[in-house]
Structure formats: C-alpha cells, structure tokens
PDB file of C-alpha atoms in Angstrom:
ATOM      1  CA  MET I1302      10.785  12.959   4.503  1.00  0.00           C
ATOM      2  CA  GLY I1303       9.443  10.759   1.716  1.00  0.00           C
ATOM      3  CA  HIS I1304      11.159   7.670   3.072  1.00  0.00           C
ATOM      4  CA  LEU I1305       9.794   8.420   6.529  1.00  0.00           C
ATOM      5  CA  ALA I1306       6.322   8.650   4.989  1.00  0.00           C
ATOM      6  CA  ALA I1307       6.859   5.257   3.336  1.00  0.00           C
ATOM      7  CA  LEU I1308       7.990   3.844   6.670  1.00  0.00           C
ATOM      8  CA  ALA I1309       4.960   5.306   8.454  1.00  0.00           C
ATOM      9  CA  GLY I1310       2.621   3.880   5.805  1.00  0.00           C
ATOM     10  CA  ALA I1311       4.282   0.484   6.075  1.00  0.00           C
ATOM     11  CA  VAL I1312       3.947   0.469   9.849  1.00  0.00           C
ATOM     12  CA  ALA I1313       0.280   1.444   9.512  1.00  0.00           C
ATOM     13  CA  GLY I1314      -0.235  -1.364   6.991  1.00  0.00           C
ATOM     14  CA  MET I1315       1.400  -3.828   9.370  1.00  0.00           C
ATOM     15  CA  GLY I1316      -0.853  -2.617  12.166  1.00  0.00           C
ATOM     16  CA  VAL I1317      -4.001  -3.099  10.094  1.00  0.00           C
ATOM     17  CA  SER I1318      -2.954  -6.500   8.818  1.00  0.00           C
ATOM     18  CA  LEU I1319      -1.847  -7.775  12.218  1.00  0.00           C
ATOM     19  CA  GLY I1320      -5.054  -6.457  13.740  1.00  0.00           C
ATOM     20  CA  VAL I1321      -7.065  -8.586  11.329  1.00  0.00           C
ATOM     21  CA  LEU I1322      -4.774 -11.625  11.456  1.00  0.00           C
ATOM     22  CA  LEU I1323      -4.462 -11.666  15.230  1.00  0.00           C
ATOM     23  CA  GLY I1324      -8.090 -10.755  15.846  1.00  0.00           C
ATOM     24  CA  ASP I1325     -10.371 -12.742  18.087  1.00  0.00           C
ATOM     25  CA  PRO I1326     -10.414 -16.306  16.668  1.00  0.00           C
ATOM     26  CA  LEU I1327     -13.554 -17.115  18.642  1.00  0.00           C
ATOM     27  CA  ALA I1328     -15.594 -14.379  16.987  1.00  0.00           C
ATOM     28  CA  GLY I1329     -16.126 -16.551  13.925  1.00  0.00           C
ATOM     29  CA  ASP I1330     -17.236 -13.634  11.760  1.00  0.00           C
ATOM     30  CA  GLY I1331     -14.095 -13.556   9.613  1.00  0.00           C
ATOM     31  CA  SER I1332     -13.206 -10.216  11.221  1.00  0.00           C
ATOM     32  CA  ALA I1333     -13.058  -8.337   7.924  1.00  0.00           C
ATOM     33  CA  SER I1334     -12.720  -4.572   8.073  1.00  0.00           C
ATOM     34  CA  SER I1335     -14.458  -2.553   5.348  1.00  0.00           C
ATOM     35  CA  VAL I1336     -14.323   1.107   4.376  1.00  0.00           C
ATOM     36  CA  SER I1337     -16.483   2.847   1.776  1.00  0.00           C
ATOM     37  CA  LEU I1338     -14.627   5.495  -0.179  1.00  0.00           C
ATOM     38  CA  PRO I1339     -16.245   8.787  -1.251  1.00  0.00           C
ATOM     39  CA  ASP I1340     -18.591   8.548  -4.234  1.00  0.00           C
ATOM     40  CA  LEU I1341     -16.638   9.623  -7.303  1.00  0.00           C
ATOM     41  CA  PHE I1342     -18.996   8.143  -9.877  1.00  0.00           C
ATOM     42  CA  PRO I1343     -22.778   7.996  -9.970  1.00  0.00           C
ATOM     43  CA  PHE I1344     -22.708   4.441 -11.320  1.00  0.00           C
ATOM     44  CA  ALA I1345     -20.276   2.778  -8.915  1.00  0.00           C
ATOM     45  CA  ARG I1346     -19.125   2.845  -5.337  1.00  0.00           C
ATOM     46  CA  LEU I1347     -15.516   2.328  -4.347  1.00  0.00           C
ATOM     47  CA  SER I1348     -14.664   0.392  -1.214  1.00  0.00           C
ATOM     48  CA  LEU I1349     -11.782  -1.325   0.535  1.00  0.00           C
ATOM     49  CA  SER I1350     -11.983  -4.454   2.641  1.00  0.00           C
ATOM     50  CA  VAL I1351      -9.354  -6.310   4.633  1.00  0.00           C
ATOM     51  CA  ASP I1352     -10.050  -9.964   5.341  1.00  0.00           C
ATOM     52  CA  ALA I1353      -7.568 -12.661   6.364  1.00  0.00           C
ATOM     53  CA  LEU I1354      -6.184 -13.237   2.858  1.00  0.00           C
ATOM     54  CA  SER I1355      -5.744  -9.575   1.996  1.00  0.00           C
ATOM     55  CA  ALA I1356      -4.289  -8.956   5.469  1.00  0.00           C
ATOM     56  CA  TYR I1357      -1.619 -11.575   4.780  1.00  0.00           C
ATOM     57  CA  PHE I1358      -0.631  -9.932   1.490  1.00  0.00           C
ATOM     58  CA  LEU I1359      -0.770  -6.496   3.101  1.00  0.00           C
ATOM     59  CA  LEU I1360       1.615  -7.742   5.781  1.00  0.00           C
ATOM     60  CA  VAL I1361       4.055  -9.021   3.143  1.00  0.00           C
ATOM     61  CA  ILE I1362       3.885  -5.743   1.207  1.00  0.00           C
ATOM     62  CA  SER I1363       4.373  -3.757   4.420  1.00  0.00           C
ATOM     63  CA  LEU I1364       7.427  -5.778   5.465  1.00  0.00           C
ATOM     64  CA  VAL I1365       9.048  -5.207   2.075  1.00  0.00           C
ATOM     65  CA  ALA I1366       8.092  -1.516   2.270  1.00  0.00           C
ATOM     66  CA  VAL I1367       9.858  -1.203   5.633  1.00  0.00           C
ATOM     67  CA  ALA I1368      13.023  -2.611   4.069  1.00  0.00           C
ATOM     68  CA  ALA I1369      12.662  -0.284   1.068  1.00  0.00           C
ATOM     69  CA  ALA I1370      12.154   2.747   3.301  1.00  0.00           C
ATOM     70  CA  ILE I1371      15.217   1.920   5.392  1.00  0.00           C
ATOM     71  CA  TYR I1372      17.544   0.932   2.556  1.00  0.00           C
ATOM     72  CA  GLY I1373      16.140   3.322  -0.062  1.00  0.00           C
ATOM     73  CA  PRO I1374      18.043   6.524   0.764  1.00  0.00           C
ATOM     74  CA  ALA I1375      21.450   4.816   0.619  1.00  0.00           C
ATOM     75  CA  TYR I1376      20.529   2.990  -2.579  1.00  0.00           C
ATOM     76  CA  LEU I1377      19.348   6.146  -4.323  1.00  0.00           C
ATOM     77  CA  ARG I1378      22.525   8.008  -3.319  1.00  0.00           C
ATOM     78  CA  ALA I1379      24.695   5.162  -4.664  1.00  0.00           C
ATOM     79  CA  ASP I1380      22.614   4.664  -7.819  1.00  0.00           C
ATOM     80  CA  SER I1381      22.595   8.296  -8.905  1.00  0.00           C
ATOM     81  CA  PRO I1382      25.108  10.339  -6.911  1.00  0.00           C
ATOM     82  CA  ASN I1383      24.723  13.429  -9.121  1.00  0.00           C
ATOM     83  CA  ALA I1384      20.928  13.514  -9.020  1.00  0.00           C
ATOM     84  CA  GLY I1385      19.413  16.815  -8.103  1.00  0.00           C
ATOM     85  CA  ALA I1386      16.786  17.386  -5.463  1.00  0.00           C
ATOM     86  CA  ALA I1387      13.969  17.284  -8.031  1.00  0.00           C
ATOM     87  CA  ARG I1388      14.981  13.844  -9.310  1.00  0.00           C
ATOM     88  CA  GLN I1389      15.330  12.466  -5.788  1.00  0.00           C
ATOM     89  CA  ALA I1390      11.910  13.850  -4.894  1.00  0.00           C
ATOM     90  CA  ALA I1391      10.404  12.255  -8.024  1.00  0.00           C
ATOM     91  CA  GLN I1392      11.965   8.888  -7.144  1.00  0.00           C
ATOM     92  CA  VAL I1393      10.629   8.981  -3.596  1.00  0.00           C
ATOM     93  CA  LEU I1394       7.199  10.103  -4.783  1.00  0.00           C
ATOM     94  CA  ALA I1395       7.127   7.212  -7.260  1.00  0.00           C
ATOM     95  CA  LEU I1396       8.096   4.799  -4.477  1.00  0.00           C
ATOM     96  CA  ASN I1397       5.295   6.035  -2.241  1.00  0.00           C
ATOM     97  CA  VAL I1398       2.695   5.908  -5.032  1.00  0.00           C
ATOM     98  CA  PHE I1399       3.797   2.373  -5.925  1.00  0.00           C
ATOM     99  CA  LEU I1400       3.637   1.172  -2.312  1.00  0.00           C
ATOM    100  CA  GLY I1401       0.252   2.800  -1.803  1.00  0.00           C
ATOM    101  CA  CYS I1402      -1.195   1.258  -4.947  1.00  0.00           C
ATOM    102  CA  MET I1403       0.155  -2.167  -4.025  1.00  0.00           C
ATOM    103  CA  SER I1404      -1.379  -1.897  -0.571  1.00  0.00           C
ATOM    104  CA  PHE I1405      -4.754  -0.695  -1.825  1.00  0.00           C
ATOM    105  CA  LEU I1406      -4.764  -3.301  -4.597  1.00  0.00           C
ATOM    106  CA  CYS I1407      -4.865  -6.230  -2.200  1.00  0.00           C
ATOM    107  CA  CYS I1408      -7.560  -4.478  -0.170  1.00  0.00           C
ATOM    108  CA  ALA I1409      -9.867  -3.614  -3.098  1.00  0.00           C
ATOM    109  CA  ALA I1410     -13.399  -4.787  -2.362  1.00  0.00           C
ATOM    110  CA  ASP I1411     -14.880  -4.178  -5.800  1.00  0.00           C
ATOM    111  CA  ALA I1412     -13.831  -4.372  -9.428  1.00  0.00           C
ATOM    112  CA  LEU I1413     -13.528  -0.636 -10.012  1.00  0.00           C
ATOM    113  CA  SER I1414     -11.231  -0.100  -7.022  1.00  0.00           C
ATOM    114  CA  PHE I1415      -9.162  -3.057  -8.158  1.00  0.00           C
ATOM    115  CA  LEU I1416      -8.830  -1.646 -11.680  1.00  0.00           C
ATOM    116  CA  PHE I1417      -7.853   1.821 -10.453  1.00  0.00           C
ATOM    117  CA  CYS I1418      -5.141   0.422  -8.189  1.00  0.00           C
ATOM    118  CA  TRP I1419      -3.984  -2.059 -10.836  1.00  0.00           C
ATOM    119  CA  LYS I1420      -3.592   0.648 -13.462  1.00  0.00           C
ATOM    120  CA  ALA I1421      -1.898   3.051 -11.071  1.00  0.00           C
TER     121      ALA I1421
END
C-alpha cells in the first residue's frame, strides 16, 4: 500500500508540474500556482508555489519517484529478505516522507516552508 501511495503522489506531482509547464503560453502571466498553508505560527505564514522552474524540478522528482515506487518492493525484498512487517513498513514510510519533502521543498514559496522541508 505504501508503494502505491508513493506512485499516486508521483502521478499527482507529474500532473501538477505538467499542468504548469504545458499551460497556456499566450497567457504571459507565468502561470504560477500558489497555495497558502494553515497558519501554524503567529509570526509567519507558510505557502507553496509552483512556477515553471519548480514545476521542472517537481517533474524530475516525480519521474524518479515513479521508478522508486515500481522497483522499490522488489529491491526491499532482495535487500532484506528476513525483514519483518514493521521494518518494511518503516522503510516505506521513510520513502514516502522523503519523496514528499523533496516535492514540497522545490515548491516552497517562503523561507520557513523551505527550512521545514529541508530539515525534514
């Protein structure tokens, strides 16, 4: 299930990035998509933004994530054949957290969001 979640996240990332990259070239507004995240701190607002440059990097990350989600189960079985269910679940959780942080890192629209994703 964890690898399917990684695959679904990668496909969603590809959809967002291709939507920005293949947007209307005649619009001329840069076609950046922005999202404000819930206020966690009284002194700062967190937000994500996808412009052409971040969409390119998001596309690259998503393509690698698709390969990792497809090849990952076989690799984990070969790497640690005696691993229990808890260790396999921890490995897949770590993969999903890593892919999510990488994706959000290139879409960070402010310094605090960037630092949170970078540290994660």
